[in-house]
mmCIF file of C-alpha atoms and ligand atoms in Angstrom:
data_model
loop_
_atom_site.group_PDB
_atom_site.id
_atom_site.type_symbol
_atom_site.label_atom_id
_atom_site.label_comp_id
_atom_site.label_asym_id
_atom_site.label_seq_id
_atom_site.Cartn_x
_atom_site.Cartn_y
_atom_site.Cartn_z
ATOM 1 C CA MET A 1 -46.260 22.358 -6.053
ATOM 2 C CA PRO A 2 -43.912 22.855 -3.095
ATOM 3 C CA ALA A 3 -40.966 20.526 -3.050
ATOM 4 C CA THR A 4 -40.546 18.261 -0.062
ATOM 5 C CA SER A 5 -37.539 18.846 2.140
ATOM 6 C CA SER A 6 -35.892 15.603 0.986
ATOM 7 C CA SER A 7 -36.308 16.359 -2.721
ATOM 8 C CA SER A 8 -35.064 19.966 -2.343
ATOM 9 C CA ALA A 9 -31.892 18.935 -0.475
ATOM 10 C CA GLN A 10 -28.998 19.339 -2.887
ATOM 11 C CA PRO A 11 -25.913 17.188 -2.478
ATOM 12 C CA PRO A 12 -22.893 19.344 -1.531
ATOM 13 C CA SER A 13 -20.761 20.509 -4.426
ATOM 14 C CA VAL A 14 -17.144 19.398 -4.758
ATOM 15 C CA LEU A 15 -15.992 22.781 -3.431
ATOM 16 C CA GLN A 16 -18.215 22.383 -0.385
ATOM 17 C CA GLN A 17 -16.805 18.915 0.245
ATOM 18 C CA ILE A 18 -13.180 20.031 0.271
ATOM 19 C CA TRP A 19 -11.628 20.184 3.707
ATOM 20 C CA TRP A 20 -9.986 23.564 3.197
ATOM 21 C CA SER A 21 -8.067 23.730 6.478
ATOM 22 C CA ASN A 22 -6.494 20.305 5.876
ATOM 23 C CA ALA A 23 -5.697 21.192 2.277
ATOM 24 C CA PHE A 24 -4.196 24.539 3.331
ATOM 25 C CA VAL A 25 -1.876 23.010 5.950
ATOM 26 C CA PHE A 26 -0.877 20.140 3.682
ATOM 27 C CA LEU A 27 -0.080 22.301 0.665
ATOM 28 C CA THR A 28 1.524 25.103 2.689
ATOM 29 C CA VAL A 29 3.971 22.724 4.383
ATOM 30 C CA HIS A 30 4.924 21.220 1.003
ATOM 31 C CA ALA A 31 5.346 24.620 -0.639
ATOM 32 C CA ALA A 32 7.312 26.072 2.289
ATOM 33 C CA ALA A 33 9.579 23.018 2.342
ATOM 34 C CA CYS A 34 10.285 23.342 -1.394
ATOM 35 C CA VAL A 35 11.165 27.051 -1.070
ATOM 36 C CA GLY A 36 13.226 26.349 2.039
ATOM 37 C CA VAL A 37 15.208 23.521 0.428
ATOM 38 C CA TYR A 38 15.889 25.759 -2.597
ATOM 39 C CA TYR A 39 17.432 28.515 -0.472
ATOM 40 C CA HIS A 40 18.972 26.190 2.125
ATOM 41 C CA PRO A 41 20.083 23.163 0.091
ATOM 42 C CA LEU A 42 21.398 19.907 1.446
ATOM 43 C CA SER A 43 24.985 20.765 0.465
ATOM 44 C CA SER A 44 25.059 23.823 2.731
ATOM 45 C CA THR A 45 23.242 22.247 5.660
ATOM 46 C CA PRO A 46 25.302 21.326 8.742
ATOM 47 C CA ARG A 47 25.536 17.619 9.502
ATOM 48 C CA ALA A 48 23.969 18.174 12.936
ATOM 49 C CA THR A 49 20.829 19.552 11.276
ATOM 50 C CA LEU A 50 20.527 16.565 8.952
ATOM 51 C CA ILE A 51 21.039 14.122 11.818
ATOM 52 C CA LEU A 52 18.350 15.982 13.761
ATOM 53 C CA ALA A 53 15.972 15.711 10.787
ATOM 54 C CA VAL A 54 16.468 11.958 10.497
ATOM 55 C CA VAL A 55 16.146 11.419 14.267
ATOM 56 C CA LEU A 56 12.928 13.456 14.516
ATOM 57 C CA TRP A 57 11.484 11.807 11.393
ATOM 58 C CA GLN A 58 12.087 8.367 12.871
ATOM 59 C CA ALA A 59 10.856 9.416 16.328
ATOM 60 C CA ALA A 60 7.593 10.639 14.808
ATOM 61 C CA CYS A 61 7.296 7.430 12.755
ATOM 62 C CA PHE A 62 7.767 5.241 15.827
ATOM 63 C CA SER A 63 5.266 7.313 17.810
ATOM 64 C CA ILE A 64 2.635 6.637 15.154
ATOM 65 C CA THR A 65 3.474 2.947 14.847
ATOM 66 C CA ILE A 66 3.879 2.098 18.527
ATOM 67 C CA GLY A 67 1.617 4.773 20.008
ATOM 68 C CA TYR A 68 -1.208 5.766 17.684
ATOM 69 C CA HIS A 69 -1.452 2.386 15.952
ATOM 70 C CA ARG A 70 -0.520 -0.525 18.210
ATOM 71 C CA LEU A 71 -1.206 1.003 21.639
ATOM 72 C CA TYR A 72 -4.169 3.306 21.076
ATOM 73 C CA SER A 73 -5.913 1.890 17.974
ATOM 74 C CA HIS A 74 -5.586 -1.823 18.661
ATOM 75 C CA ARG A 75 -4.771 -1.950 22.394
ATOM 76 C CA SER A 76 -2.138 -4.571 21.578
ATOM 77 C CA PHE A 77 -0.299 -3.892 24.834
ATOM 78 C CA GLU A 78 -0.807 -2.028 28.073
ATOM 79 C CA ALA A 79 1.368 0.861 29.188
ATOM 80 C CA GLY A 80 1.590 3.104 32.233
ATOM 81 C CA GLN A 81 0.617 6.761 32.275
ATOM 82 C CA LYS A 82 4.159 8.012 31.647
ATOM 83 C CA THR A 83 4.629 5.844 28.563
ATOM 84 C CA ARG A 84 1.180 6.711 27.245
ATOM 85 C CA ALA A 85 1.761 10.429 27.799
ATOM 86 C CA PHE A 86 5.195 10.298 26.165
ATOM 87 C CA LEU A 87 3.817 8.536 23.080
ATOM 88 C CA ALA A 88 0.837 10.922 22.950
ATOM 89 C CA VAL A 89 3.054 14.028 22.986
ATOM 90 C CA LEU A 90 5.611 12.554 20.596
ATOM 91 C CA GLY A 91 2.727 11.511 18.340
ATOM 92 C CA THR A 92 1.677 15.128 17.875
ATOM 93 C CA SER A 93 5.025 15.722 16.156
ATOM 94 C CA ALA A 94 3.848 13.523 13.256
ATOM 95 C CA PHE A 95 1.244 16.189 12.452
ATOM 96 C CA GLN A 96 -1.417 13.586 11.646
ATOM 97 C CA GLY A 97 -4.257 14.721 13.882
ATOM 98 C CA SER A 98 -5.031 13.841 17.471
ATOM 99 C CA ILE A 99 -5.091 10.282 18.765
ATOM 100 C CA LYS A 100 -8.879 10.399 18.882
ATOM 101 C CA TRP A 101 -9.172 11.630 15.288
ATOM 102 C CA TRP A 102 -6.618 9.146 13.945
ATOM 103 C CA VAL A 103 -7.745 6.089 15.912
ATOM 104 C CA LEU A 104 -11.452 6.369 15.073
ATOM 105 C CA ARG A 105 -10.710 6.515 11.363
ATOM 106 C CA HIS A 106 -8.242 3.679 11.621
ATOM 107 C CA ARG A 107 -10.743 1.467 13.439
ATOM 108 C CA LEU A 108 -13.232 2.285 10.702
ATOM 109 C CA HIS A 109 -10.608 1.250 8.125
ATOM 110 C CA HIS A 110 -10.141 -2.133 9.808
ATOM 111 C CA ARG A 111 -13.830 -2.788 10.152
ATOM 112 C CA TYR A 112 -14.756 -1.862 6.577
ATOM 113 C CA THR A 113 -11.477 -2.491 4.763
ATOM 114 C CA ASP A 114 -11.788 -1.761 1.027
ATOM 115 C CA ASP A 115 -15.397 -0.614 1.287
ATOM 116 C CA PRO A 116 -15.539 2.474 -0.971
ATOM 117 C CA VAL A 117 -18.124 4.172 1.259
ATOM 118 C CA HIS A 118 -17.249 3.229 4.828
ATOM 119 C CA ASP A 119 -13.451 2.755 4.701
ATOM 120 C CA PRO A 120 -11.974 6.296 4.954
ATOM 121 C CA TYR A 121 -8.925 5.392 2.870
ATOM 122 C CA SER A 122 -10.273 2.527 0.843
ATOM 123 C CA ALA A 123 -7.722 1.135 -1.623
ATOM 124 C CA THR A 124 -10.572 0.281 -3.984
ATOM 125 C CA ARG A 125 -10.935 4.031 -4.677
ATOM 126 C CA GLY A 126 -7.482 4.135 -6.229
ATOM 127 C CA LEU A 127 -3.872 4.540 -5.186
ATOM 128 C CA MET A 128 -4.002 8.338 -4.958
ATOM 129 C CA TRP A 129 -7.195 8.398 -2.897
ATOM 130 C CA SER A 130 -5.876 5.872 -0.369
ATOM 131 C CA HIS A 131 -2.507 7.652 -0.180
ATOM 132 C CA MET A 132 -3.665 11.205 0.504
ATOM 133 C CA GLY A 133 -6.761 12.083 -1.546
ATOM 134 C CA TRP A 134 -9.077 11.233 1.340
ATOM 135 C CA ILE A 135 -7.453 13.909 3.524
ATOM 136 C CA PHE A 136 -8.711 16.688 1.273
ATOM 137 C CA PHE A 137 -12.385 15.881 1.688
ATOM 138 C CA LYS A 138 -14.762 16.283 4.583
ATOM 139 C CA HIS A 139 -16.763 13.161 5.010
ATOM 140 C CA HIS A 140 -19.636 12.158 7.207
ATOM 141 C CA TYR A 141 -18.929 8.567 8.214
ATOM 142 C CA GLU A 142 -22.370 7.236 9.014
ATOM 143 C CA ARG A 143 -20.919 4.025 10.501
ATOM 144 C CA MET A 144 -18.616 5.968 12.840
ATOM 145 C CA LYS A 145 -21.192 5.647 15.612
ATOM 146 C CA THR A 146 -20.665 1.868 15.600
ATOM 147 C CA ILE A 147 -16.957 2.240 16.377
ATOM 148 C CA ASP A 148 -15.821 1.571 19.936
ATOM 149 C CA ARG A 149 -14.615 4.880 21.448
ATOM 150 C CA GLU A 150 -15.238 4.389 25.135
ATOM 151 C CA ASP A 151 -11.564 3.721 25.895
ATOM 152 C CA LEU A 152 -10.590 6.978 24.144
ATOM 153 C CA GLU A 153 -13.187 9.075 25.920
ATOM 154 C CA GLN A 154 -12.240 7.703 29.330
ATOM 155 C CA ASP A 155 -8.524 8.278 28.788
ATOM 156 C CA SER A 156 -7.506 11.659 30.275
ATOM 157 C CA ILE A 157 -4.297 11.736 28.201
ATOM 158 C CA VAL A 158 -6.248 11.238 24.965
ATOM 159 C CA ARG A 159 -8.728 13.945 25.978
ATOM 160 C CA PHE A 160 -5.931 16.388 26.855
ATOM 161 C CA GLN A 161 -4.027 15.669 23.649
ATOM 162 C CA HIS A 162 -7.181 16.170 21.581
ATOM 163 C CA GLN A 163 -8.027 19.471 23.291
ATOM 164 C CA TYR A 164 -4.568 21.007 22.959
ATOM 165 C CA TYR A 165 -3.569 19.244 19.764
ATOM 166 C CA ALA A 166 -2.776 22.334 17.652
ATOM 167 C CA VAL A 167 -0.474 23.870 20.279
ATOM 168 C CA LEU A 168 1.251 20.568 20.980
ATOM 169 C CA ALA A 169 1.730 19.749 17.295
ATOM 170 C CA LEU A 170 3.211 23.145 16.417
ATOM 171 C CA SER A 171 5.489 22.986 19.459
ATOM 172 C CA THR A 172 6.834 19.483 18.839
ATOM 173 C CA ALA A 173 6.942 19.547 15.033
ATOM 174 C CA ILE A 174 8.098 23.096 14.281
ATOM 175 C CA VAL A 175 9.207 25.069 17.357
ATOM 176 C CA PHE A 176 11.184 22.298 19.060
ATOM 177 C CA PRO A 177 13.460 21.436 16.080
ATOM 178 C CA THR A 178 14.001 25.139 15.351
ATOM 179 C CA LEU A 179 15.104 25.795 18.940
ATOM 180 C CA LEU A 180 17.449 22.819 18.816
ATOM 181 C CA GLY A 181 18.997 24.236 15.649
ATOM 182 C CA THR A 182 19.999 27.396 17.547
ATOM 183 C CA LEU A 183 22.462 25.254 19.506
ATOM 184 C CA TRP A 184 24.693 25.101 16.397
ATOM 185 C CA ASN A 185 23.480 28.402 14.852
ATOM 186 C CA ASP A 186 21.286 26.844 12.200
ATOM 187 C CA ALA A 187 17.762 27.594 13.352
ATOM 188 C CA MET A 188 16.555 28.185 9.783
ATOM 189 C CA GLY A 189 18.082 24.933 8.540
ATOM 190 C CA ALA A 190 16.539 23.035 11.440
ATOM 191 C CA LEU A 191 13.148 24.608 10.709
ATOM 192 C CA ILE A 192 13.348 23.584 7.055
ATOM 193 C CA TRP A 193 14.929 20.129 7.321
ATOM 194 C CA ALA A 194 14.001 18.836 10.797
ATOM 195 C CA GLY A 195 10.682 20.699 10.843
ATOM 196 C CA LEU A 196 9.103 20.858 7.382
ATOM 197 C CA VAL A 197 10.940 18.197 5.360
ATOM 198 C CA ALA A 198 10.818 15.646 8.196
ATOM 199 C CA ARG A 199 7.035 16.259 8.544
ATOM 200 C CA ILE A 200 6.553 15.560 4.841
ATOM 201 C CA ALA A 201 8.644 12.397 5.178
ATOM 202 C CA VAL A 202 6.592 11.052 8.073
ATOM 203 C CA TRP A 203 3.332 11.949 6.343
ATOM 204 C CA HIS A 204 4.103 10.133 3.118
ATOM 205 C CA CYS A 205 5.684 7.150 4.853
ATOM 206 C CA THR A 206 2.520 6.651 6.909
ATOM 207 C CA PHE A 207 0.350 7.218 3.846
ATOM 208 C CA LEU A 208 2.250 4.467 2.025
ATOM 209 C CA VAL A 209 0.778 1.939 4.460
ATOM 210 C CA ASN A 210 -2.708 2.866 3.259
ATOM 211 C CA SER A 211 -1.734 3.039 -0.405
ATOM 212 C CA LEU A 212 1.244 0.910 -1.488
ATOM 213 C CA ALA A 213 0.812 -1.726 1.240
ATOM 214 C CA HIS A 214 -2.753 -2.197 -0.035
ATOM 215 C CA TRP A 215 -1.562 -2.260 -3.619
ATOM 216 C CA ASP A 216 1.606 -4.256 -4.140
ATOM 217 C CA GLY A 217 3.133 -7.122 -2.178
ATOM 218 C CA LEU A 218 2.591 -10.609 -0.848
ATOM 219 C CA GLN A 219 -0.473 -12.010 0.888
ATOM 220 C CA PRO A 220 0.754 -14.875 3.085
ATOM 221 C CA TYR A 221 -2.071 -14.657 5.653
ATOM 222 C CA SER A 222 -5.168 -13.655 3.754
ATOM 223 C CA ASP A 223 -6.443 -12.417 0.428
ATOM 224 C CA GLU A 224 -9.828 -11.420 1.807
ATOM 225 C CA ASN A 225 -8.865 -7.766 1.479
ATOM 226 C CA THR A 226 -6.178 -5.801 -0.381
ATOM 227 C CA SER A 227 -3.668 -5.585 2.510
ATOM 228 C CA ARG A 228 -0.198 -6.845 1.608
ATOM 229 C CA VAL A 229 3.336 -7.337 2.856
ATOM 230 C CA ASN A 230 5.531 -4.688 1.274
ATOM 231 C CA LEU A 231 9.148 -4.687 2.417
ATOM 232 C CA ILE A 232 9.902 -1.169 1.161
ATOM 233 C CA VAL A 233 6.960 0.241 3.127
ATOM 234 C CA ALA A 234 7.997 -1.831 6.157
ATOM 235 C CA VAL A 235 11.482 -0.301 6.089
ATOM 236 C CA LEU A 236 10.049 3.213 5.737
ATOM 237 C CA THR A 237 7.436 2.814 8.494
ATOM 238 C CA CYS A 238 9.210 1.030 11.359
ATOM 239 C CA GLY A 239 7.592 -2.266 10.373
ATOM 240 C CA GLU A 240 4.038 -1.322 9.442
ATOM 241 C CA GLY A 241 4.496 -2.396 5.824
ATOM 242 C CA ASN A 242 3.960 -6.032 6.880
ATOM 243 C CA HIS A 243 0.369 -5.090 6.363
ATOM 244 C CA ASN A 244 -1.182 -8.436 5.433
ATOM 245 C CA TYR A 245 -1.400 -9.000 9.189
ATOM 246 C CA HIS A 246 -4.667 -7.014 8.934
ATOM 247 C CA ALA A 247 -6.599 -10.063 10.174
ATOM 248 C CA PHE A 248 -4.734 -10.005 13.511
ATOM 249 C CA PRO A 249 -4.753 -6.305 14.470
ATOM 250 C CA GLN A 250 -4.673 -6.979 18.217
ATOM 251 C CA ASP A 251 -1.164 -8.479 17.930
ATOM 252 C CA PHE A 252 1.650 -6.164 19.118
ATOM 253 C CA ARG A 253 3.749 -7.389 16.180
ATOM 254 C CA SER A 254 3.212 -6.716 12.501
ATOM 255 C CA ASP A 255 4.659 -10.138 11.765
ATOM 256 C CA PRO A 256 5.720 -12.862 14.214
ATOM 257 C CA SER A 257 8.816 -13.886 12.236
ATOM 258 C CA ILE A 258 12.137 -12.734 13.694
ATOM 259 C CA PHE A 259 13.279 -12.136 10.114
ATOM 260 C CA ALA A 260 10.433 -9.732 9.270
ATOM 261 C CA TRP A 261 11.423 -6.058 9.335
ATOM 262 C CA ASP A 262 9.533 -4.843 12.376
ATOM 263 C CA PRO A 263 11.701 -2.761 14.732
ATOM 264 C CA SER A 264 8.572 -1.551 16.535
ATOM 265 C CA LYS A 265 7.894 -4.976 18.018
ATOM 266 C CA TRP A 266 11.459 -5.171 19.353
ATOM 267 C CA ILE A 267 11.056 -1.747 20.955
ATOM 268 C CA ILE A 268 7.757 -2.843 22.568
ATOM 269 C CA LEU A 269 9.504 -5.977 23.848
ATOM 270 C CA GLY A 270 12.296 -3.739 25.177
ATOM 271 C CA LEU A 271 9.731 -1.491 26.880
ATOM 272 C CA GLN A 272 8.257 -4.591 28.501
ATOM 273 C CA ARG A 273 11.698 -5.661 29.699
ATOM 274 C CA ILE A 274 12.253 -2.349 31.516
ATOM 275 C CA GLY A 275 8.710 -2.182 32.881
ATOM 276 C CA PHE A 276 7.156 0.431 30.580
ATOM 277 C CA ALA A 277 4.851 -1.997 28.730
ATOM 278 C CA ARG A 278 2.927 -5.083 29.827
ATOM 279 C CA ASP A 279 0.263 -7.558 28.711
ATOM 280 C CA LEU A 280 1.570 -7.812 25.156
ATOM 281 C CA ARG A 281 -1.088 -9.495 23.049
ATOM 282 C CA GLN A 282 -0.365 -12.014 20.320
ATOM 283 C CA ALA A 283 -2.508 -13.860 17.822
ATOM 284 C CA ARG A 284 -2.769 -17.548 18.664
ATOM 285 C CA GLU A 285 -0.277 -19.835 16.954
ATOM 286 C CA GLU A 286 -3.074 -22.091 15.691
ATOM 287 C CA ASP A 287 -4.865 -19.118 14.081
ATOM 288 C CA LEU A 288 -1.681 -17.997 12.333
ATOM 289 C CA SER A 289 -0.870 -21.537 11.174
ATOM 290 C CA CYS A 290 -4.400 -21.992 9.891
ATOM 291 C CA ALA A 291 -4.270 -18.703 7.958
ATOM 292 C CA LEU A 292 -0.861 -19.571 6.464
ATOM 293 C CA TRP A 293 -1.977 -23.079 5.590
ATOM 294 C CA ARG A 294 -5.177 -21.825 3.992
ATOM 295 C CA MET A 295 -3.330 -19.353 1.771
ATOM 296 C CA HIS A 296 -0.673 -21.933 0.864
ATOM 297 C CA PHE A 297 -3.348 -24.497 0.003
ATOM 298 C CA LYS A 298 -5.307 -21.992 -2.029
ATOM 299 C CA THR A 299 -2.289 -20.624 -3.882
ATOM 300 C CA HIS A 300 -0.254 -23.760 -4.549
ATOM 301 C CA VAL A 301 -2.500 -26.797 -4.193
ATOM 302 C CA ALA A 302 -6.126 -26.134 -5.065
ATOM 303 C CA PRO A 303 -6.803 -22.578 -6.238
ATOM 304 C CA ASP A 304 -10.476 -23.293 -6.884
ATOM 305 C CA ASP A 305 -11.189 -25.386 -3.818
ATOM 306 C CA LEU A 306 -14.244 -23.893 -2.155
ATOM 307 C CA ILE A 307 -13.413 -25.458 1.218
ATOM 308 C CA THR A 308 -10.613 -22.964 1.707
ATOM 309 C CA THR A 309 -12.801 -19.942 1.072
ATOM 310 C CA GLN A 310 -16.298 -20.872 2.234
ATOM 311 C CA LYS A 311 -17.653 -19.090 5.249
ATOM 312 C CA THR A 312 -19.894 -21.609 6.978
ATOM 313 C CA PHE A 313 -21.529 -21.966 10.369
ATOM 314 C CA THR A 314 -21.122 -25.720 10.707
ATOM 315 C CA ALA A 315 -19.737 -26.935 14.021
ATOM 316 C CA ASP A 316 -19.791 -30.256 15.809
ATOM 317 C CA VAL A 317 -21.944 -29.151 18.760
ATOM 318 C CA PRO A 318 -25.149 -30.570 20.326
ATOM 319 C CA PRO A 319 -28.613 -29.151 19.582
ATOM 320 C CA MET A 320 -29.690 -26.362 21.947
ATOM 321 C CA THR A 321 -33.266 -25.212 22.454
ATOM 322 C CA VAL A 322 -34.227 -21.770 23.729
ATOM 323 C CA ALA A 323 -35.073 -23.349 27.114
ATOM 324 C CA GLU A 324 -31.544 -24.793 27.259
ATOM 325 C CA ILE A 325 -30.043 -21.423 26.292
ATOM 326 C CA ARG A 326 -32.073 -19.851 29.108
ATOM 327 C CA ALA A 327 -30.718 -22.395 31.572
ATOM 328 C CA TYR A 328 -27.170 -21.747 30.272
ATOM 329 C CA VAL A 329 -27.517 -17.963 30.578
ATOM 330 C CA LEU A 330 -28.995 -18.157 34.069
ATOM 331 C CA ARG A 331 -26.522 -20.761 35.307
ATOM 332 C CA VAL A 332 -23.551 -18.434 35.153
ATOM 333 C CA GLN A 333 -24.623 -14.787 35.155
ATOM 334 C CA GLY A 334 -22.463 -12.339 33.276
ATOM 335 C CA ARG A 335 -21.416 -14.639 30.477
ATOM 336 C CA CYS A 336 -21.713 -13.315 26.943
ATOM 337 C CA ILE A 337 -23.793 -15.625 24.753
ATOM 338 C CA LEU A 338 -24.500 -14.905 21.078
ATOM 339 C CA ALA A 339 -26.756 -16.573 18.550
ATOM 340 C CA VAL A 340 -25.226 -16.337 15.076
ATOM 341 C CA ASP A 341 -26.928 -18.106 12.188
ATOM 342 C CA ASN A 342 -27.574 -21.582 13.599
ATOM 343 C CA LEU A 343 -24.911 -21.458 16.305
ATOM 344 C CA VAL A 344 -25.085 -20.582 19.983
ATOM 345 C CA VAL A 345 -21.696 -19.152 20.889
ATOM 346 C CA ASP A 346 -20.193 -18.370 24.291
ATOM 347 C CA VAL A 347 -17.744 -15.538 23.565
ATOM 348 C CA THR A 348 -17.005 -14.684 27.206
ATOM 349 C CA GLU A 349 -13.369 -15.812 26.993
ATOM 350 C CA TYR A 350 -12.953 -13.928 23.728
ATOM 351 C CA LEU A 351 -14.255 -10.540 24.890
ATOM 352 C CA HIS A 352 -10.789 -9.164 25.628
ATOM 353 C CA ASP A 353 -9.443 -10.294 22.246
ATOM 354 C CA HIS A 354 -12.278 -9.004 20.070
ATOM 355 C CA PRO A 355 -10.703 -6.359 17.786
ATOM 356 C CA GLY A 356 -13.969 -4.388 17.729
ATOM 357 C CA GLY A 357 -14.136 -4.182 21.525
ATOM 358 C CA ASP A 358 -16.152 -6.130 24.081
ATOM 359 C CA ALA A 359 -19.023 -3.604 24.302
ATOM 360 C CA LEU A 360 -20.135 -4.494 20.789
ATOM 361 C CA LEU A 361 -20.349 -8.202 21.614
ATOM 362 C CA ARG A 362 -22.273 -7.502 24.818
ATOM 363 C CA LYS A 363 -24.713 -5.356 22.847
ATOM 364 C CA TYR A 364 -25.775 -8.395 20.810
ATOM 365 C CA SER A 365 -25.686 -10.944 23.653
ATOM 366 C CA ILE A 366 -28.649 -12.982 24.870
ATOM 367 C CA LYS A 367 -29.368 -11.695 28.344
ATOM 368 C CA ALA A 368 -31.508 -13.072 31.167
ATOM 369 C CA LYS A 369 -34.123 -10.361 30.535
ATOM 370 C CA THR A 370 -34.638 -11.772 27.023
ATOM 371 C CA PHE A 371 -36.531 -14.618 28.645
ATOM 372 C CA HIS A 372 -38.758 -12.380 30.775
ATOM 373 C CA GLU A 373 -40.597 -11.183 27.691
ATOM 374 C CA ASP A 374 -43.401 -12.947 25.840
ATOM 375 C CA GLN A 375 -42.496 -15.456 23.158
ATOM 376 C CA PRO A 376 -38.796 -15.900 24.053
ATOM 377 C CA ASP A 377 -38.320 -18.020 20.915
ATOM 378 C CA GLU A 378 -39.280 -15.001 18.818
ATOM 379 C CA ARG A 379 -37.002 -12.682 20.834
ATOM 380 C CA VAL A 380 -34.046 -15.050 20.402
ATOM 381 C CA LYS A 381 -34.797 -15.398 16.688
ATOM 382 C CA GLU A 382 -34.897 -11.596 16.227
ATOM 383 C CA LEU A 383 -31.640 -11.217 18.109
ATOM 384 C CA ARG A 384 -30.078 -14.066 16.101
ATOM 385 C CA ASP A 385 -31.070 -12.373 12.819
ATOM 386 C CA ARG A 386 -29.637 -9.011 13.894
ATOM 387 C CA THR A 387 -26.412 -10.592 15.145
ATOM 388 C CA THR A 388 -25.961 -12.655 11.983
ATOM 389 C CA ALA A 389 -26.513 -9.607 9.768
ATOM 390 C CA ALA A 390 -24.006 -7.614 11.823
ATOM 391 C CA PHE A 391 -21.452 -10.454 11.700
ATOM 392 C CA GLN A 392 -21.771 -10.914 7.946
ATOM 393 C CA GLY A 393 -21.145 -7.317 6.989
ATOM 394 C CA GLY A 394 -23.688 -5.076 8.716
ATOM 395 C CA ILE A 395 -21.111 -4.112 11.310
ATOM 396 C CA ASN A 396 -18.095 -6.049 10.083
ATOM 397 C CA LYS A 397 -17.542 -8.400 7.183
ATOM 398 C CA HIS A 398 -15.693 -10.954 9.271
ATOM 399 C CA THR A 399 -12.723 -12.900 7.988
ATOM 400 C CA LEU A 400 -12.369 -16.659 7.631
ATOM 401 C CA ALA A 401 -10.234 -16.594 10.793
ATOM 402 C CA ALA A 402 -13.169 -15.012 12.654
ATOM 403 C CA TYR A 403 -15.536 -17.702 11.360
ATOM 404 C CA ASP A 404 -13.108 -20.358 12.592
ATOM 405 C CA ARG A 405 -12.970 -18.745 16.027
ATOM 406 C CA LEU A 406 -16.750 -18.463 16.166
ATOM 407 C CA LYS A 407 -17.185 -22.170 15.426
ATOM 408 C CA GLU A 408 -14.539 -23.019 17.994
ATOM 409 C CA LEU A 409 -16.466 -21.094 20.676
ATOM 410 C CA ALA A 410 -19.856 -22.587 19.733
ATOM 411 C CA VAL A 411 -21.617 -24.424 22.545
ATOM 412 C CA GLY A 412 -24.767 -25.470 20.727
ATOM 413 C CA CYS A 413 -26.703 -25.670 17.494
ATOM 414 C CA LEU A 414 -29.730 -23.396 17.778
ATOM 415 C CA VAL A 415 -33.122 -25.153 17.697
ATOM 416 C CA LEU A 416 -36.130 -22.877 17.248
ATOM 417 C CA TYR A 417 -39.791 -23.919 17.237
HETATM 418 ZN ZN1 ZN B 1 -4.884 -1.275 6.029
HETATM 419 ZN ZN1 ZN B 2 -4.285 -1.322 12.208
#
């Protein structure tokens, strides 16, 4: 009997899953650095070369933190073309893929944190996997299509950087330090220390955010996922180790405290002062206080108190029929109204702050055309069910802070007949 196409499809073998080009580059750089350090040890390396290595390592680190992460992934501040271009080019020196490649995976990580299937570097798959194991395997991320990418595709700098990534990365990470080394007759030393060794340093420092900062440390804001505050990682990554701030990714800081180690936020503030950055976004004080209070209450006062951990849709709002929703939608065109569980929520003012992008919220909104179809009650109910499923994990397993914000924005309690 002939086998059907679905039953004959064999899952790819481990060898077929390995991302050979990634593995080759990764292992070659490590091996070349080891050989280089053996023949050109620290003791015989000019001080200028070592200073160059440290400067370029830190420059690459900051370009990932400020550029790839806070500017491009989370849009936590706005910057002009020159600043964006500078960070995009400098970012190639970190040798971590193009902005587009990096940002899409990082957005996936935030949306499905700890999910062993959908989070590319899920900490629940083990320390080694989250640190660098995931880089060695090709993976088809079926939820990638739900990730907001419009901003990346419309950005000419991102498109250019993606297209010419290999040339840019080799130039900034390898050729540039080697040429600088010729200024004091140590091109080989500069290639080894400021090129190869500094690349390995920036790789593993960034990887520590995905591994150690999801493994060991404090959780002052939330324990809904494995993200933690790890001071060692913060020091090694220009502040990114304050990683328990996962719930507030749109904030330009990794921690609001002036005592937290986060040099990147001070640089962004400095860029704002001289006109290279603007519209710095911050989580609301009340949201931060609520998160801190909730964790304090849970940890020190009532560890088993369900009130601190329950995700409910109860809000003190008036009943709202479908006819009243229709009147609300038609009254002010262009507003973004959602039905989630039993709540009718006007998220218009929140569109700009939504970490997953405004397009996603608009996709689920109740629009005027909803009421042009037959049985509008049924249409609203269907939309409500889809939105609720998406909110509760279908698209994003939202945090307690998100539930709080949803209830705050509620304008009515949905009444269906
Ligand atoms: Zn994380
Ligand atoms: Zn992030």
